[in-house]
PDB file of C-alpha atoms and ligand atoms in Angstrom:
ATOM      1  CA  LYS A   8       4.128 -33.122 -13.218  1.00  0.00           C
ATOM      2  CA  GLN A   9       1.859 -30.750 -15.132  1.00  0.00           C
ATOM      3  CA  GLY A  10      -0.023 -30.981 -18.409  1.00  0.00           C
ATOM      4  CA  LEU A  11       0.579 -34.593 -19.373  1.00  0.00           C
ATOM      5  CA  GLN A  12       0.372 -36.089 -22.825  1.00  0.00           C
ATOM      6  CA  VAL A  13      -2.182 -38.907 -22.749  1.00  0.00           C
ATOM      7  CA  ALA A  14      -2.359 -41.291 -25.732  1.00  0.00           C
ATOM      8  CA  ILE A  15      -5.403 -43.512 -26.240  1.00  0.00           C
ATOM      9  CA  ASP A  16      -5.207 -46.022 -29.081  1.00  0.00           C
ATOM     10  CA  GLY A  17      -7.233 -49.017 -30.148  1.00  0.00           C
ATOM     11  CA  PRO A  18      -9.403 -50.516 -32.895  1.00  0.00           C
ATOM     12  CA  ALA A  19     -12.557 -48.945 -34.364  1.00  0.00           C
ATOM     13  CA  SER A  20     -15.513 -48.288 -32.063  1.00  0.00           C
ATOM     14  CA  ALA A  21     -13.735 -49.376 -28.867  1.00  0.00           C
ATOM     15  CA  GLY A  22     -15.043 -46.275 -27.038  1.00  0.00           C
ATOM     16  CA  LYS A  23     -11.832 -44.261 -27.309  1.00  0.00           C
ATOM     17  CA  SER A  24     -13.374 -40.906 -28.164  1.00  0.00           C
ATOM     18  CA  THR A  25     -16.177 -41.111 -25.598  1.00  0.00           C
ATOM     19  CA  VAL A  26     -13.662 -41.901 -22.877  1.00  0.00           C
ATOM     20  CA  ALA A  27     -10.994 -39.471 -24.115  1.00  0.00           C
ATOM     21  CA  LYS A  28     -13.474 -36.560 -24.118  1.00  0.00           C
ATOM     22  CA  GLN A  29     -14.575 -37.202 -20.540  1.00  0.00           C
ATOM     23  CA  VAL A  30     -11.037 -37.709 -19.281  1.00  0.00           C
ATOM     24  CA  ALA A  31      -9.936 -34.458 -20.943  1.00  0.00           C
ATOM     25  CA  LYS A  32     -12.817 -32.608 -19.335  1.00  0.00           C
ATOM     26  CA  ARG A  33     -11.933 -33.894 -15.880  1.00  0.00           C
ATOM     27  CA  PHE A  34      -8.339 -32.667 -16.089  1.00  0.00           C
ATOM     28  CA  HIS A  35      -9.142 -29.539 -18.146  1.00  0.00           C
ATOM     29  CA  TYR A  36      -6.993 -30.932 -20.925  1.00  0.00           C
ATOM     30  CA  VAL A  37      -7.485 -30.461 -24.669  1.00  0.00           C
ATOM     31  CA  TYR A  38      -9.056 -33.386 -26.509  1.00  0.00           C
ATOM     32  CA  CYS A  39      -7.730 -34.188 -29.991  1.00  0.00           C
ATOM     33  CA  ASP A  40      -9.494 -36.700 -32.230  1.00  0.00           C
ATOM     34  CA  THR A  41      -6.807 -37.692 -34.757  1.00  0.00           C
ATOM     35  CA  GLY A  42      -9.223 -39.960 -36.651  1.00  0.00           C
ATOM     36  CA  ALA A  43     -11.121 -36.775 -37.549  1.00  0.00           C
ATOM     37  CA  MET A  44      -7.999 -35.500 -39.323  1.00  0.00           C
ATOM     38  CA  TYR A  45      -7.802 -38.628 -41.518  1.00  0.00           C
ATOM     39  CA  ARG A  46     -11.567 -38.445 -42.056  1.00  0.00           C
ATOM     40  CA  ALA A  47     -11.475 -34.766 -43.085  1.00  0.00           C
ATOM     41  CA  THR A  48      -8.621 -35.501 -45.513  1.00  0.00           C
ATOM     42  CA  THR A  49     -10.655 -38.366 -46.990  1.00  0.00           C
ATOM     43  CA  LEU A  50     -13.780 -36.229 -47.296  1.00  0.00           C
ATOM     44  CA  LYS A  51     -11.950 -33.489 -49.163  1.00  0.00           C
ATOM     45  CA  ALA A  52     -10.208 -35.935 -51.517  1.00  0.00           C
ATOM     46  CA  MET A  53     -13.549 -37.619 -52.278  1.00  0.00           C
ATOM     47  CA  SER A  54     -15.375 -34.374 -52.937  1.00  0.00           C
ATOM     48  CA  THR A  55     -12.619 -32.921 -55.139  1.00  0.00           C
ATOM     49  CA  ASN A  56     -11.984 -36.149 -57.077  1.00  0.00           C
ATOM     50  CA  VAL A  57      -8.439 -36.670 -55.839  1.00  0.00           C
ATOM     51  CA  PRO A  58      -7.636 -40.413 -56.172  1.00  0.00           C
ATOM     52  CA  LEU A  59      -7.702 -41.838 -52.640  1.00  0.00           C
ATOM     53  CA  ASP A  60      -4.744 -44.159 -53.225  1.00  0.00           C
ATOM     54  CA  ASP A  61      -2.441 -41.526 -54.753  1.00  0.00           C
ATOM     55  CA  ASP A  62      -0.037 -40.414 -52.018  1.00  0.00           C
ATOM     56  CA  ASP A  63       1.449 -37.511 -54.034  1.00  0.00           C
ATOM     57  CA  ALA A  64      -1.942 -36.188 -55.083  1.00  0.00           C
ATOM     58  CA  VAL A  65      -3.492 -36.383 -51.597  1.00  0.00           C
ATOM     59  CA  SER A  66      -0.337 -34.880 -50.018  1.00  0.00           C
ATOM     60  CA  ALA A  67      -0.378 -31.982 -52.504  1.00  0.00           C
ATOM     61  CA  MET A  68      -4.037 -31.413 -51.629  1.00  0.00           C
ATOM     62  CA  LEU A  69      -3.150 -31.438 -47.898  1.00  0.00           C
ATOM     63  CA  GLU A  70      -0.615 -28.642 -48.375  1.00  0.00           C
ATOM     64  CA  GLU A  71      -3.557 -26.388 -49.175  1.00  0.00           C
ATOM     65  CA  THR A  72      -5.848 -27.728 -46.525  1.00  0.00           C
ATOM     66  CA  THR A  73      -6.518 -26.622 -42.974  1.00  0.00           C
ATOM     67  CA  ILE A  74      -8.070 -28.968 -40.431  1.00  0.00           C
ATOM     68  CA  THR A  75      -8.876 -27.364 -37.097  1.00  0.00           C
ATOM     69  CA  PHE A  76     -10.885 -28.105 -33.994  1.00  0.00           C
ATOM     70  CA  ARG A  77     -13.195 -25.665 -32.316  1.00  0.00           C
ATOM     71  CA  PRO A  78     -14.129 -26.352 -28.726  1.00  0.00           C
ATOM     72  CA  ALA A  79     -17.908 -26.492 -28.237  1.00  0.00           C
ATOM     73  CA  ASP A  80     -20.378 -28.208 -25.954  1.00  0.00           C
ATOM     74  CA  PRO A  81     -21.519 -30.960 -26.166  1.00  0.00           C
ATOM     75  CA  VAL A  82     -19.516 -31.812 -29.302  1.00  0.00           C
ATOM     76  CA  GLN A  83     -16.245 -30.256 -30.415  1.00  0.00           C
ATOM     77  CA  ARG A  84     -16.533 -29.060 -34.026  1.00  0.00           C
ATOM     78  CA  VAL A  85     -14.195 -30.114 -36.837  1.00  0.00           C
ATOM     79  CA  LEU A  86     -13.460 -27.466 -39.457  1.00  0.00           C
ATOM     80  CA  LEU A  87     -12.128 -28.311 -42.921  1.00  0.00           C
ATOM     81  CA  ASP A  88     -10.863 -25.167 -44.666  1.00  0.00           C
ATOM     82  CA  GLY A  89     -13.030 -23.264 -42.219  1.00  0.00           C
ATOM     83  CA  GLU A  90     -16.186 -25.217 -42.996  1.00  0.00           C
ATOM     84  CA  ASP A  91     -17.940 -27.281 -40.322  1.00  0.00           C
ATOM     85  CA  VAL A  92     -17.659 -30.972 -41.341  1.00  0.00           C
ATOM     86  CA  THR A  93     -18.339 -32.497 -37.918  1.00  0.00           C
ATOM     87  CA  MET A  94     -21.256 -34.578 -39.233  1.00  0.00           C
ATOM     88  CA  ALA A  95     -20.052 -35.081 -42.811  1.00  0.00           C
ATOM     89  CA  ILE A  96     -16.865 -36.906 -41.777  1.00  0.00           C
ATOM     90  CA  ARG A  97     -18.975 -39.583 -39.991  1.00  0.00           C
ATOM     91  CA  SER A  98     -20.777 -40.705 -43.162  1.00  0.00           C
ATOM     92  CA  GLU A  99     -20.650 -44.356 -44.241  1.00  0.00           C
ATOM     93  CA  ALA A 100     -18.768 -43.373 -47.399  1.00  0.00           C
ATOM     94  CA  VAL A 101     -16.002 -41.598 -45.475  1.00  0.00           C
ATOM     95  CA  THR A 102     -15.854 -44.354 -42.837  1.00  0.00           C
ATOM     96  CA  ASN A 103     -15.421 -47.048 -45.470  1.00  0.00           C
ATOM     97  CA  ASN A 104     -12.760 -45.131 -47.439  1.00  0.00           C
ATOM     98  CA  VAL A 105     -10.648 -43.598 -44.684  1.00  0.00           C
ATOM     99  CA  SER A 106      -8.358 -46.631 -44.296  1.00  0.00           C
ATOM    100  CA  THR A 107      -7.308 -46.300 -47.945  1.00  0.00           C
ATOM    101  CA  VAL A 108      -6.117 -42.743 -47.316  1.00  0.00           C
ATOM    102  CA  SER A 109      -4.540 -43.557 -43.960  1.00  0.00           C
ATOM    103  CA  MET A 110      -2.231 -46.096 -45.687  1.00  0.00           C
ATOM    104  CA  LEU A 111      -0.417 -43.308 -47.563  1.00  0.00           C
ATOM    105  CA  SER A 112       3.004 -42.637 -46.037  1.00  0.00           C
ATOM    106  CA  ASN A 113       3.434 -38.962 -47.000  1.00  0.00           C
ATOM    107  CA  VAL A 114      -0.075 -38.187 -45.847  1.00  0.00           C
ATOM    108  CA  ARG A 115       0.667 -39.873 -42.516  1.00  0.00           C
ATOM    109  CA  ALA A 116       3.938 -37.941 -42.147  1.00  0.00           C
ATOM    110  CA  GLU A 117       2.164 -34.624 -42.717  1.00  0.00           C
ATOM    111  CA  LEU A 118      -0.747 -35.325 -40.363  1.00  0.00           C
ATOM    112  CA  THR A 119       1.634 -36.734 -37.743  1.00  0.00           C
ATOM    113  CA  GLU A 120       3.579 -33.459 -37.868  1.00  0.00           C
ATOM    114  CA  ARG A 121       0.368 -31.498 -37.281  1.00  0.00           C
ATOM    115  CA  MET A 122      -0.618 -33.763 -34.390  1.00  0.00           C
ATOM    116  CA  ARG A 123       2.755 -33.259 -32.700  1.00  0.00           C
ATOM    117  CA  GLU A 124       2.312 -29.500 -32.911  1.00  0.00           C
ATOM    118  CA  ILE A 125      -1.110 -29.754 -31.283  1.00  0.00           C
ATOM    119  CA  ALA A 126       0.248 -32.011 -28.497  1.00  0.00           C
ATOM    120  CA  GLN A 127       3.526 -30.221 -27.973  1.00  0.00           C
ATOM    121  CA  ALA A 128       2.467 -28.056 -25.018  1.00  0.00           C
ATOM    122  CA  GLY A 129       1.037 -31.035 -23.108  1.00  0.00           C
ATOM    123  CA  GLY A 130      -2.262 -31.062 -21.256  1.00  0.00           C
ATOM    124  CA  ILE A 131      -3.695 -33.184 -24.024  1.00  0.00           C
ATOM    125  CA  VAL A 132      -5.659 -36.384 -24.521  1.00  0.00           C
ATOM    126  CA  MET A 133      -5.150 -37.638 -28.062  1.00  0.00           C
ATOM    127  CA  ASP A 134      -6.954 -40.663 -29.469  1.00  0.00           C
ATOM    128  CA  GLY A 135      -6.159 -42.655 -32.597  1.00  0.00           C
ATOM    129  CA  ARG A 136      -4.355 -45.764 -33.825  1.00  0.00           C
ATOM    130  CA  ASP A 137      -0.651 -44.900 -33.597  1.00  0.00           C
ATOM    131  CA  ILE A 138      -0.406 -42.155 -30.984  1.00  0.00           C
ATOM    132  CA  GLY A 139       1.539 -44.203 -28.417  1.00  0.00           C
ATOM    133  CA  THR A 140       3.675 -45.985 -31.006  1.00  0.00           C
ATOM    134  CA  SER A 141       4.458 -43.246 -33.500  1.00  0.00           C
ATOM    135  CA  VAL A 142       2.978 -39.778 -32.956  1.00  0.00           C
ATOM    136  CA  LEU A 143       3.922 -39.390 -29.272  1.00  0.00           C
ATOM    137  CA  PRO A 144       6.314 -42.229 -28.397  1.00  0.00           C
ATOM    138  CA  ASN A 145       7.209 -40.360 -25.181  1.00  0.00           C
ATOM    139  CA  ALA A 146       3.623 -39.772 -24.039  1.00  0.00           C
ATOM    140  CA  ASP A 147       3.306 -39.816 -20.226  1.00  0.00           C
ATOM    141  CA  VAL A 148       0.310 -42.160 -20.260  1.00  0.00           C
ATOM    142  CA  LYS A 149      -0.520 -44.717 -22.953  1.00  0.00           C
ATOM    143  CA  ILE A 150      -3.768 -46.649 -23.014  1.00  0.00           C
ATOM    144  CA  PHE A 151      -4.629 -49.392 -25.499  1.00  0.00           C
ATOM    145  CA  MET A 152      -8.375 -49.863 -25.444  1.00  0.00           C
ATOM    146  CA  VAL A 153      -9.944 -53.024 -26.840  1.00  0.00           C
ATOM    147  CA  ALA A 154     -13.361 -54.727 -26.847  1.00  0.00           C
ATOM    148  CA  SER A 155     -14.785 -57.760 -28.639  1.00  0.00           C
ATOM    149  CA  VAL A 156     -15.978 -57.123 -32.194  1.00  0.00           C
ATOM    150  CA  ASP A 157     -19.551 -58.124 -31.240  1.00  0.00           C
ATOM    151  CA  GLU A 158     -19.595 -55.597 -28.427  1.00  0.00           C
ATOM    152  CA  ARG A 159     -18.168 -52.875 -30.669  1.00  0.00           C
ATOM    153  CA  ALA A 160     -20.718 -53.563 -33.432  1.00  0.00           C
ATOM    154  CA  GLU A 161     -23.523 -53.371 -30.850  1.00  0.00           C
ATOM    155  CA  ARG A 162     -22.225 -50.051 -29.481  1.00  0.00           C
ATOM    156  CA  ARG A 163     -22.035 -48.634 -33.007  1.00  0.00           C
ATOM    157  CA  PHE A 164     -25.559 -49.967 -33.692  1.00  0.00           C
ATOM    158  CA  LYS A 165     -26.955 -48.148 -30.634  1.00  0.00           C
ATOM    159  CA  ASP A 166     -25.094 -44.910 -31.497  1.00  0.00           C
ATOM    160  CA  ASN A 167     -26.480 -45.107 -35.024  1.00  0.00           C
ATOM    161  CA  ALA A 168     -30.041 -45.750 -33.836  1.00  0.00           C
ATOM    162  CA  GLU A 169     -29.902 -42.485 -31.876  1.00  0.00           C
ATOM    163  CA  LYS A 170     -28.908 -40.699 -35.073  1.00  0.00           C
ATOM    164  CA  GLY A 171     -31.643 -42.403 -37.117  1.00  0.00           C
ATOM    165  CA  ILE A 172     -29.191 -44.650 -39.010  1.00  0.00           C
ATOM    166  CA  HIS A 173     -30.297 -48.286 -39.325  1.00  0.00           C
ATOM    167  CA  THR A 174     -27.414 -50.304 -40.806  1.00  0.00           C
ATOM    168  CA  PRO A 175     -27.885 -53.997 -39.867  1.00  0.00           C
ATOM    169  CA  LEU A 176     -25.689 -55.351 -37.079  1.00  0.00           C
ATOM    170  CA  ASP A 177     -23.923 -57.927 -39.259  1.00  0.00           C
ATOM    171  CA  VAL A 178     -23.023 -55.248 -41.820  1.00  0.00           C
ATOM    172  CA  LEU A 179     -21.537 -53.074 -39.060  1.00  0.00           C
ATOM    173  CA  LYS A 180     -19.585 -56.035 -37.757  1.00  0.00           C
ATOM    174  CA  THR A 181     -18.106 -56.705 -41.208  1.00  0.00           C
ATOM    175  CA  GLU A 182     -17.261 -53.010 -41.694  1.00  0.00           C
ATOM    176  CA  ILE A 183     -15.471 -52.863 -38.342  1.00  0.00           C
ATOM    177  CA  GLU A 184     -13.532 -56.068 -39.043  1.00  0.00           C
ATOM    178  CA  THR A 185     -12.512 -54.855 -42.510  1.00  0.00           C
ATOM    179  CA  ARG A 186     -11.304 -51.493 -41.204  1.00  0.00           C
ATOM    180  CA  ASP A 187      -9.387 -53.093 -38.294  1.00  0.00           C
ATOM    181  CA  HIS A 188      -7.727 -55.488 -40.708  1.00  0.00           C
ATOM    182  CA  LYS A 189      -6.621 -52.661 -43.030  1.00  0.00           C
ATOM    183  CA  ASP A 190      -5.447 -50.499 -40.117  1.00  0.00           C
ATOM    184  CA  SER A 191      -3.499 -53.355 -38.491  1.00  0.00           C
ATOM    185  CA  THR A 192      -1.790 -54.669 -41.612  1.00  0.00           C
ATOM    186  CA  ARG A 193      -0.714 -51.436 -43.340  1.00  0.00           C
ATOM    187  CA  LYS A 194       3.008 -50.825 -43.769  1.00  0.00           C
ATOM    188  CA  VAL A 195       3.297 -47.420 -42.087  1.00  0.00           C
ATOM    189  CA  SER A 196       2.578 -47.220 -38.349  1.00  0.00           C
ATOM    190  CA  PRO A 197      -0.089 -49.922 -38.206  1.00  0.00           C
ATOM    191  CA  LEU A 198      -2.507 -50.246 -35.313  1.00  0.00           C
ATOM    192  CA  THR A 199      -0.601 -52.098 -32.606  1.00  0.00           C
ATOM    193  CA  GLN A 200      -0.208 -51.855 -28.858  1.00  0.00           C
ATOM    194  CA  ALA A 201       2.847 -49.918 -27.651  1.00  0.00           C
ATOM    195  CA  GLU A 202       5.069 -51.984 -25.366  1.00  0.00           C
ATOM    196  CA  ASP A 203       4.561 -49.551 -22.511  1.00  0.00           C
ATOM    197  CA  ALA A 204       0.798 -49.099 -22.972  1.00  0.00           C
ATOM    198  CA  VAL A 205      -1.781 -50.233 -20.430  1.00  0.00           C
ATOM    199  CA  ARG A 206      -4.248 -52.579 -22.110  1.00  0.00           C
ATOM    200  CA  LEU A 207      -7.885 -52.055 -21.136  1.00  0.00           C
ATOM    201  CA  ASP A 208     -10.507 -54.563 -22.284  1.00  0.00           C
ATOM    202  CA  THR A 209     -13.753 -52.602 -22.072  1.00  0.00           C
ATOM    203  CA  THR A 210     -16.063 -55.390 -23.310  1.00  0.00           C
ATOM    204  CA  SER A 211     -17.936 -55.729 -20.037  1.00  0.00           C
ATOM    205  CA  MET A 212     -17.104 -52.337 -18.523  1.00  0.00           C
ATOM    206  CA  SER A 213     -19.364 -49.287 -18.327  1.00  0.00           C
ATOM    207  CA  ILE A 214     -18.147 -45.985 -19.796  1.00  0.00           C
ATOM    208  CA  ASP A 215     -17.888 -44.556 -16.271  1.00  0.00           C
ATOM    209  CA  ALA A 216     -15.737 -47.444 -15.121  1.00  0.00           C
ATOM    210  CA  VAL A 217     -13.365 -47.026 -18.062  1.00  0.00           C
ATOM    211  CA  VAL A 218     -13.156 -43.252 -17.514  1.00  0.00           C
ATOM    212  CA  ASN A 219     -12.427 -43.761 -13.821  1.00  0.00           C
ATOM    213  CA  ARG A 220      -9.729 -46.319 -14.563  1.00  0.00           C
ATOM    214  CA  VAL A 221      -7.972 -44.028 -17.044  1.00  0.00           C
ATOM    215  CA  CYS A 222      -8.227 -41.076 -14.613  1.00  0.00           C
ATOM    216  CA  GLU A 223      -6.688 -43.239 -11.893  1.00  0.00           C
ATOM    217  CA  ILE A 224      -3.757 -44.076 -14.150  1.00  0.00           C
ATOM    218  CA  ILE A 225      -3.259 -40.376 -14.932  1.00  0.00           C
ATOM    219  CA  GLU A 226      -3.430 -39.434 -11.220  1.00  0.00           C
ATOM    220  CA  GLN A 227      -0.738 -42.001 -10.486  1.00  0.00           C
ATOM    221  CA  THR A 228       1.474 -40.463 -13.162  1.00  0.00           C
ATOM    222  CA  ILE A 229       0.968 -36.851 -12.086  1.00  0.00           C
TER     223      ILE A 229
HETATM  224  O1  LIG B   2     -10.970 -43.147 -34.905  1.00  0.00           O
HETATM  225  P1  LIG B   2     -11.675 -43.134 -36.218  1.00  0.00           P
HETATM  226  O2  LIG B   2     -12.557 -44.324 -36.430  1.00  0.00           O
HETATM  227  O3  LIG B   2     -12.411 -41.856 -36.482  1.00  0.00           O
HETATM  228  O4  LIG B   2     -10.496 -43.202 -37.298  1.00  0.00           O
HETATM  229  C1  LIG B   2     -10.768 -43.268 -38.673  1.00  0.00           C
HETATM  230  C2  LIG B   2      -9.607 -43.922 -39.424  1.00  0.00           C
HETATM  231  O5  LIG B   2      -8.484 -43.034 -39.452  1.00  0.00           O
HETATM  232  C3  LIG B   2      -9.065 -45.214 -38.865  1.00  0.00           C
HETATM  233  O6  LIG B   2      -9.827 -46.344 -39.288  1.00  0.00           O
HETATM  234  C4  LIG B   2      -7.650 -45.249 -39.426  1.00  0.00           C
HETATM  235  O7  LIG B   2      -7.629 -45.714 -40.751  1.00  0.00           O
HETATM  236  C5  LIG B   2      -7.273 -43.786 -39.462  1.00  0.00           C
HETATM  237  N1  LIG B   2      -6.454 -43.369 -38.318  1.00  0.00           N
HETATM  238  C6  LIG B   2      -5.097 -43.637 -38.350  1.00  0.00           C
HETATM  239  N2  LIG B   2      -4.282 -43.184 -37.351  1.00  0.00           N
HETATM  240  C7  LIG B   2      -4.776 -42.465 -36.332  1.00  0.00           C
HETATM  241  C8  LIG B   2      -6.159 -42.199 -36.254  1.00  0.00           C
HETATM  242  C9  LIG B   2      -6.980 -42.682 -37.265  1.00  0.00           C
HETATM  243  O8  LIG B   2      -4.636 -44.287 -39.273  1.00  0.00           O
HETATM  244  N3  LIG B   2      -3.952 -42.005 -35.388  1.00  0.00           N
END
């Protein structure tokens, strides 16, 4: 089998994107960060004063919005209407507001459509919250990646330190828990493990070990 669709879902800061990027590289697949699409939508709504909880208003805005990825090393760039927002979509403000926007059903339908187009040709590793359950229910490989909230807050803390951000650990932990709660309890395609997904608890695993495990699962499917 050639050019598989690989779906990697799980809660915030479970290591999905780090792993997905490396797995994609190994198989020469495209990597698609679907969280970046919700983040870019949120950023634009915030900076153009579109109410974040207004599905019609945000959907209308989306009709005139392009979100694209540009391959680059070491980090793939995210372009919003042609402008590089790779860093801007990681701000605290966007992070803490994105779950409000991702609750909107028309917004989800539109972004889901765009994701399916990107994944359609296969040879893709897509990470998010609802890829295995809703975006690509027929994906060849589905991984559900989890880790304890303490471990995830510590990983985020270390990532932040490298970027010169010093949010206290307990604040990060609360932010992660709040976002997971919103993502898991929303009405439309909430964060949940697909029945046919392989669950990977990465709490005490190294990145390399997780990458190797996912690659093994892909090899077995090819
Ligand atoms: O993965 P990341 O933390 O960048 O995702 C940001 C937010 O986008 C999530 O907290 C969630 O609200 C939303 N999201 C989603 N469905 C996806 C990917 C992300 O609802 N497939």
